[in-house]
XYZ file of C-alpha atoms in Angstrom:
196
model
C -23.084 15.148 -32.505
C -21.095 13.698 -29.617
C -19.248 10.442 -29.589
C -19.627 8.453 -26.404
C -16.410 7.696 -24.574
C -15.588 3.976 -24.606
C -16.337 2.258 -21.297
C -12.729 1.125 -20.870
C -11.403 4.690 -21.218
C -14.064 6.014 -18.852
C -13.129 3.301 -16.346
C -9.431 4.191 -16.529
C -10.225 7.849 -15.954
C -12.504 7.042 -13.018
C -9.874 4.770 -11.469
C -7.160 7.406 -11.899
C -9.390 10.124 -10.423
C -10.185 7.950 -7.390
C -6.487 7.221 -6.868
C -5.528 10.907 -7.137
C -8.246 12.105 -4.742
C -7.428 9.301 -2.298
C -3.748 10.258 -2.337
C -4.672 13.883 -1.598
C -7.059 12.945 1.222
C -4.696 10.441 2.841
C -1.875 13.018 2.745
C -4.047 15.776 4.197
C -6.040 13.841 6.803
C -4.234 10.569 7.451
C -5.308 7.021 6.783
C -7.635 6.577 9.760
C -9.573 9.814 9.161
C -10.398 9.053 5.520
C -13.453 6.977 4.650
C -14.368 5.181 1.455
C -17.440 7.412 1.218
C -15.248 10.517 1.568
C -12.896 9.346 -1.153
C -15.817 8.533 -3.440
C -17.381 11.949 -2.864
C -14.086 13.753 -3.541
C -13.596 11.752 -6.736
C -17.159 12.154 -7.975
C -17.584 8.390 -7.808
C -19.671 5.841 -5.951
C -18.249 3.903 -2.970
C -18.785 0.607 -4.796
C -16.459 1.857 -7.547
C -13.625 1.964 -5.025
C -14.254 -1.664 -4.188
C -14.562 -2.516 -7.885
C -11.291 -0.828 -8.900
C -9.194 -1.359 -5.776
C -10.788 -4.112 -3.693
C -10.603 -2.271 -0.369
C -9.633 0.959 1.341
C -6.394 -0.731 2.428
C -5.442 -1.641 -1.138
C -6.296 1.865 -2.302
C -4.164 3.315 0.491
C -1.169 1.176 -0.505
C -1.457 2.277 -4.133
C -2.002 5.927 -3.208
C 0.942 5.968 -0.787
C 3.288 4.524 -3.382
C 1.960 6.788 -6.130
C 3.055 9.778 -4.058
C 6.338 8.144 -3.020
C 7.213 7.414 -6.654
C 6.553 11.043 -7.564
C 8.657 12.248 -4.649
C 11.440 9.841 -5.594
C 11.518 11.413 -9.065
C 11.989 14.788 -7.383
C 15.187 13.452 -5.803
C 16.759 12.873 -9.196
C 17.756 16.481 -9.980
C 19.223 16.810 -6.490
C 21.634 13.980 -7.198
C 22.398 15.089 -10.728
C 23.606 18.488 -9.504
C 26.310 16.919 -7.332
C 29.830 16.738 -8.735
C 31.412 14.211 -6.393
C 30.264 10.799 -5.196
C 30.482 11.998 -1.591
C 28.198 14.983 -2.109
C 25.865 12.823 -4.244
C 25.494 10.248 -1.453
C 24.987 12.877 1.250
C 22.478 14.950 -0.721
C 20.415 11.937 -1.771
C 20.334 10.517 1.745
C 19.388 13.820 3.353
C 16.631 14.524 0.825
C 15.205 10.984 0.919
C 14.842 11.028 4.699
C 12.794 14.216 4.545
C 10.389 13.195 1.786
C 6.856 13.810 3.086
C 5.583 10.639 1.391
C 7.893 8.212 3.199
C 5.791 7.942 6.402
C 2.700 7.009 4.378
C 4.682 4.392 2.469
C 5.920 2.927 5.763
C 2.340 2.847 7.031
C 1.194 1.226 3.776
C 3.788 -1.512 4.227
C 2.555 -2.032 7.801
C -0.990 -2.391 6.471
C 0.127 -5.020 3.959
C 1.971 -6.888 6.686
C -1.353 -7.454 8.448
C -3.212 -8.315 5.233
C -1.523 -11.224 3.401
C -3.782 -10.760 0.375
C -2.079 -7.385 -0.131
C 1.452 -8.815 -0.182
C 1.515 -9.050 -4.002
C 0.420 -5.412 -4.229
C 3.214 -4.314 -1.882
C 5.729 -6.393 -3.822
C 4.571 -4.818 -7.075
C 4.789 -1.273 -5.690
C 8.232 -1.867 -4.201
C 9.443 -3.403 -7.465
C 8.422 -0.246 -9.329
C 10.216 1.946 -6.772
C 13.349 -0.191 -6.936
C 13.361 -0.285 -10.766
C 12.913 3.484 -10.953
C 15.832 3.975 -8.554
C 17.982 1.456 -10.426
C 17.456 3.213 -13.785
C 18.244 6.561 -12.209
C 21.413 5.210 -10.603
C 22.577 3.642 -13.876
C 22.078 6.983 -15.639
C 24.056 8.867 -12.980
C 26.890 6.347 -13.062
C 27.100 6.534 -16.849
C 26.932 10.335 -16.879
C 29.560 10.877 -14.190
C 31.787 7.866 -14.815
C 31.328 6.706 -11.235
C 31.137 3.114 -10.049
C 29.512 1.066 -7.295
C 30.551 -2.052 -5.391
C 27.439 -4.129 -6.135
C 24.867 -4.471 -8.915
C 22.663 -1.372 -9.423
C 19.528 -3.350 -8.511
C 21.017 -4.286 -5.139
C 22.244 -0.723 -4.544
C 18.761 0.677 -5.248
C 16.972 -1.869 -3.032
C 19.460 -1.354 -0.231
C 19.069 2.419 -0.330
C 15.262 2.440 -0.306
C 15.089 -0.309 2.305
C 17.322 1.814 4.530
C 15.190 4.932 3.911
C 11.966 3.128 4.800
C 13.577 1.396 7.776
C 15.060 4.627 9.103
C 11.667 6.329 9.003
C 10.031 3.328 10.666
C 12.565 3.454 13.502
C 12.136 7.216 13.808
C 8.343 7.039 13.856
C 8.352 4.186 16.343
C 9.496 6.509 19.094
C 13.283 6.422 18.831
C 14.517 9.688 20.290
C 17.421 10.237 17.934
C 17.714 12.382 14.839
C 18.259 11.639 11.182
C 21.975 12.330 11.708
C 22.125 9.250 13.944
C 21.651 7.088 10.852
C 24.329 7.025 8.172
C 22.008 6.554 5.235
C 24.645 7.917 2.875
C 26.902 5.104 4.072
C 24.672 2.430 2.575
C 25.447 3.781 -0.896
C 28.697 2.546 -2.430
C 28.872 5.191 -5.189
C 32.477 6.244 -5.704
C 34.791 7.582 -8.342
C 36.039 4.985 -10.784
C 39.671 3.981 -10.211
C 42.156 5.773 -12.435
C 43.402 3.684 -15.329
């Protein structure tokens, strides 16, 4: 005897599967090359389910891009935790963040939302999650190492990620420089606490 899965649970699984397959396809093929029908086929879903769960390909792209960025941002955490000085922490985090493969898609997702005002709340929500995740991580590092910063952790986190996204946007817009031309580490104010 089998027990039927509740519709709500089945819907959550379908939505999650669509999001995962979309993230994989967008990363492999790029936004323009991926169709709603292709995403649906990869997810074992119907195209109308994408519209039902996400509203549009653009909204799905924004969510998929930030899903991957949030995962990549979590991968930065051990890099920072291994550093023993504020200087090496700032440099390592900045260097690693600029090379995250998910950052270009997140920049493109923000560009998509800029052209679609109805997606602004979605972008705000995704950025808020990224900023909160970074803020909690920073608070943990500061507490663990006894370091300090010059501004509230929320501002430090927003400033850092805004600089990362902006640096990639500038780079991908045709600027001929390199990542060393941007002092991303300099936007972080992490430093040793003054001796008492």
